[in-house]
Amino acid sequence: MISKDMTAQLNAQINRELYSAYFYLGLSAQADRANLKGAAAWFFAKHGEEMAHALKIYRYIIDQDAEVHFSDIAAPPASSEGVMHMFEQTLAHEREVTGAINALVDKALQEKDHATNVFLQWFITEQIEEEATVNDILGRLRLFGDKGQGLLMIDNELAGLARQMSQGLGTESAG
Ligand code: OFO
């Protein structure tokens, strides 16, 4: 059994994860329109991961005999200024989510809610990996450029990462 307050905070995190899915779907559509097929596939795979995160919390709330509560999901940004900006937005977004997960852990510790604390540890690790992956992609974009040959190479790499993610392989390292 978890507290009402903890339940409310976990429901808010379901909303954040669903927003994350929406956020990545928006970026996938933008990348597709820009003919960045690898980036589009990578963002699309991220959409799937975020949906899975939302469902993980959904299941946890139900397993704790608490009530799932849905709220409106905000629209994601409508456009980006190129691929570099897409990944900068992604890093900023993931840092915000990391902050939210850390706040949830703080809450669980404060309530001595060991079950929720243990449950959230998976998300802590996931956020470290996600931020590292996006930092790596941004670093390569800065190094090789976000145009021409450099962009083509990175877009191909993103296509490979997306394939691994959709096969459920190497999701730890692929973000
Ligand atoms: Fe849900 O993993 Fe990041 O946002």
Short mmCIF file of C-alpha atoms and ligand atoms in Angstrom, two decimals:
data_model
loop_
_atom_site.label_atom_id
_atom_site.label_comp_id
_atom_site.label_asym_id
_atom_site.label_seq_id
_atom_site.Cartn_x
_atom_site.Cartn_y
_atom_site.Cartn_z
CA MET A 1 0.00 0.00 0.00
CA ILE A 2 1.30 3.43 -0.89
CA SER A 3 0.17 6.80 0.42
CA LYS A 4 -2.36 8.99 -1.39
CA ASP A 5 0.28 11.62 -1.89
CA MET A 6 2.76 9.12 -3.34
CA THR A 7 0.00 7.80 -5.63
CA ALA A 8 -0.70 11.32 -6.87
CA GLN A 9 2.99 11.91 -7.59
CA LEU A 10 3.29 8.60 -9.45
CA ASN A 11 0.20 9.46 -11.50
CA ALA A 12 1.86 12.77 -12.36
CA GLN A 13 4.88 10.78 -13.53
CA ILE A 14 2.66 8.64 -15.79
CA ASN A 15 1.59 11.91 -17.38
CA ARG A 16 5.22 12.99 -17.79
CA GLU A 17 6.11 9.68 -19.43
CA LEU A 18 3.14 9.93 -21.79
CA TYR A 19 4.18 13.49 -22.60
CA SER A 20 7.70 12.18 -23.26
CA ALA A 21 6.24 9.66 -25.72
CA TYR A 22 4.31 12.47 -27.42
CA PHE A 23 7.42 14.67 -27.40
CA TYR A 24 9.45 11.99 -29.20
CA LEU A 25 6.66 11.22 -31.66
CA GLY A 26 6.61 14.94 -32.53
CA LEU A 27 10.37 14.94 -33.11
CA SER A 28 10.08 11.77 -35.18
CA ALA A 29 7.54 13.43 -37.45
CA GLN A 30 9.76 16.51 -37.81
CA ALA A 31 12.83 14.39 -38.59
CA ASP A 32 10.85 12.40 -41.17
CA ARG A 33 9.76 15.61 -42.89
CA ALA A 34 13.41 16.67 -43.03
CA ASN A 35 14.29 13.30 -44.65
CA LEU A 36 16.38 12.29 -41.65
CA LYS A 37 15.19 8.70 -41.68
CA GLY A 38 17.63 7.47 -39.03
CA ALA A 39 16.79 10.26 -36.59
CA ALA A 40 13.08 9.70 -37.29
CA ALA A 41 13.45 6.00 -36.48
CA TRP A 42 15.45 6.77 -33.32
CA PHE A 43 12.85 9.23 -32.03
CA PHE A 44 10.09 6.78 -32.94
CA ALA A 45 11.81 4.03 -30.94
CA LYS A 46 12.12 6.47 -28.02
CA HIS A 47 8.37 7.03 -28.26
CA GLY A 48 7.89 3.29 -27.72
CA GLU A 49 10.25 3.27 -24.73
CA GLU A 50 8.44 6.15 -23.07
CA MET A 51 5.08 4.41 -23.53
CA ALA A 52 6.61 1.38 -21.82
CA HIS A 53 7.80 3.59 -18.92
CA ALA A 54 4.29 4.99 -18.48
CA LEU A 55 2.86 1.46 -18.41
CA LYS A 56 5.46 0.32 -15.88
CA ILE A 57 4.25 2.98 -13.43
CA TYR A 58 0.62 2.27 -14.31
CA ARG A 59 1.17 -1.40 -13.41
CA TYR A 60 2.98 -0.51 -10.20
CA ILE A 61 0.11 1.72 -8.99
CA ILE A 62 -2.41 -1.05 -9.70
CA ASP A 63 -0.23 -3.66 -8.00
CA GLN A 64 -0.12 -1.39 -4.95
CA ASP A 65 -3.93 -1.40 -4.86
CA ALA A 66 -3.96 2.33 -5.53
CA GLU A 67 -5.88 4.35 -8.10
CA VAL A 68 -4.60 5.27 -11.54
CA HIS A 69 -5.62 8.77 -12.54
CA PHE A 70 -5.07 10.20 -16.00
CA SER A 71 -4.81 13.86 -16.87
CA ASP A 72 -4.45 15.90 -20.06
CA ILE A 73 -1.25 15.47 -22.02
CA ALA A 74 0.23 18.72 -23.31
CA ALA A 75 1.07 19.09 -26.99
CA PRO A 76 4.78 18.77 -27.81
CA PRO A 77 6.72 21.58 -29.56
CA ALA A 78 5.52 21.93 -33.15
CA SER A 79 8.87 22.55 -34.77
CA SER A 80 12.62 22.51 -34.24
CA GLU A 81 15.44 24.44 -35.83
CA GLY A 82 17.31 21.48 -37.28
CA VAL A 83 18.72 18.23 -35.95
CA MET A 84 21.13 19.81 -33.43
CA HIS A 85 18.23 21.66 -31.86
CA MET A 86 16.17 18.44 -31.75
CA PHE A 87 18.83 16.74 -29.67
CA GLU A 88 19.40 19.82 -27.50
CA GLN A 89 15.66 19.83 -26.78
CA THR A 90 15.91 16.11 -26.03
CA LEU A 91 18.72 16.58 -23.52
CA ALA A 92 16.90 19.44 -21.78
CA HIS A 93 13.76 17.31 -21.64
CA GLU A 94 15.52 14.28 -20.22
CA ARG A 95 17.24 16.42 -17.59
CA GLU A 96 13.83 17.66 -16.48
CA VAL A 97 12.55 14.08 -16.25
CA THR A 98 15.62 13.11 -14.22
CA GLY A 99 14.78 15.92 -11.80
CA ALA A 100 11.21 14.64 -11.49
CA ILE A 101 12.38 11.07 -10.83
CA ASN A 102 14.83 12.31 -8.19
CA ALA A 103 12.00 14.24 -6.51
CA LEU A 104 9.92 11.05 -6.45
CA VAL A 105 12.76 9.16 -4.79
CA ASP A 106 13.11 11.98 -2.24
CA LYS A 107 9.40 11.62 -1.50
CA ALA A 108 9.63 7.82 -1.15
CA LEU A 109 12.59 8.15 1.23
CA GLN A 110 10.83 10.81 3.24
CA GLU A 111 7.79 8.52 3.62
CA LYS A 112 10.00 5.47 4.32
CA ASP A 113 8.20 3.89 1.36
CA HIS A 114 10.78 1.20 0.59
CA ALA A 115 8.77 -0.50 -2.15
CA THR A 116 8.43 2.70 -4.19
CA ASN A 117 12.05 3.57 -3.57
CA VAL A 118 13.15 0.19 -4.96
CA PHE A 119 10.71 0.48 -7.86
CA LEU A 120 12.11 3.91 -8.80
CA GLN A 121 15.74 2.77 -8.85
CA TRP A 122 15.18 1.32 -12.34
CA PHE A 123 14.16 4.80 -13.53
CA ILE A 124 17.21 6.40 -11.93
CA THR A 125 19.49 4.07 -13.91
CA GLU A 126 17.45 4.54 -17.08
CA GLN A 127 17.77 8.33 -16.88
CA ILE A 128 21.56 8.11 -16.49
CA GLU A 129 21.73 6.01 -19.65
CA GLU A 130 19.35 8.22 -21.57
CA GLU A 131 21.22 11.42 -20.77
CA ALA A 132 24.55 9.76 -21.62
CA THR A 133 23.24 8.53 -24.98
CA VAL A 134 21.88 11.94 -25.96
CA ASN A 135 25.09 13.64 -24.80
CA ASP A 136 27.02 11.23 -27.00
CA ILE A 137 24.82 11.96 -30.05
CA LEU A 138 25.16 15.72 -29.45
CA GLY A 139 28.92 15.37 -29.11
CA ARG A 140 29.12 13.56 -32.45
CA LEU A 141 26.92 16.16 -34.13
CA ARG A 142 29.24 18.90 -32.84
CA LEU A 143 32.33 16.98 -33.92
CA PHE A 144 31.24 15.83 -37.39
CA GLY A 145 28.72 18.58 -38.13
CA ASP A 146 24.97 18.66 -38.51
CA LYS A 147 25.09 18.99 -42.30
CA GLY A 148 26.30 17.07 -45.33
CA GLN A 149 28.47 13.95 -44.90
CA GLY A 150 28.72 14.27 -41.13
CA LEU A 151 24.96 14.37 -40.77
CA LEU A 152 24.51 11.47 -43.18
CA MET A 153 26.92 9.35 -41.13
CA ILE A 154 25.19 10.18 -37.83
CA ASP A 155 21.76 9.61 -39.35
CA ASN A 156 22.91 6.14 -40.42
CA GLU A 157 24.20 5.45 -36.91
CA LEU A 158 20.86 6.54 -35.46
CA ALA A 159 19.10 4.13 -37.81
CA GLY A 160 21.27 1.32 -36.43
CA LEU A 161 20.57 2.31 -32.83
CA ALA A 162 16.85 2.47 -33.59
CA ARG A 163 16.95 -1.06 -35.03
CA GLN A 164 18.63 -2.33 -31.85
CA MET A 165 16.06 -0.52 -29.69
CA SER A 166 13.10 -1.90 -31.63
CA GLN A 167 14.52 -5.42 -31.36
CA GLY A 168 14.91 -4.86 -27.63
CA LEU A 169 18.71 -5.22 -28.01
CA GLY A 170 21.16 -2.91 -26.38
CA THR A 171 18.46 -0.59 -25.07
CA GLU A 172 20.75 0.07 -22.13
CA SER A 173 23.40 1.59 -24.36
CA ALA A 174 21.07 2.89 -27.06
CA GLY A 175 19.03 5.00 -24.70
FE1 OFO B 1 10.96 7.84 -19.43
O1 OFO B 1 12.71 7.85 -19.84
FE2 OFO B 1 13.45 9.49 -20.12
O2 OFO B 1 12.06 10.53 -20.26
#
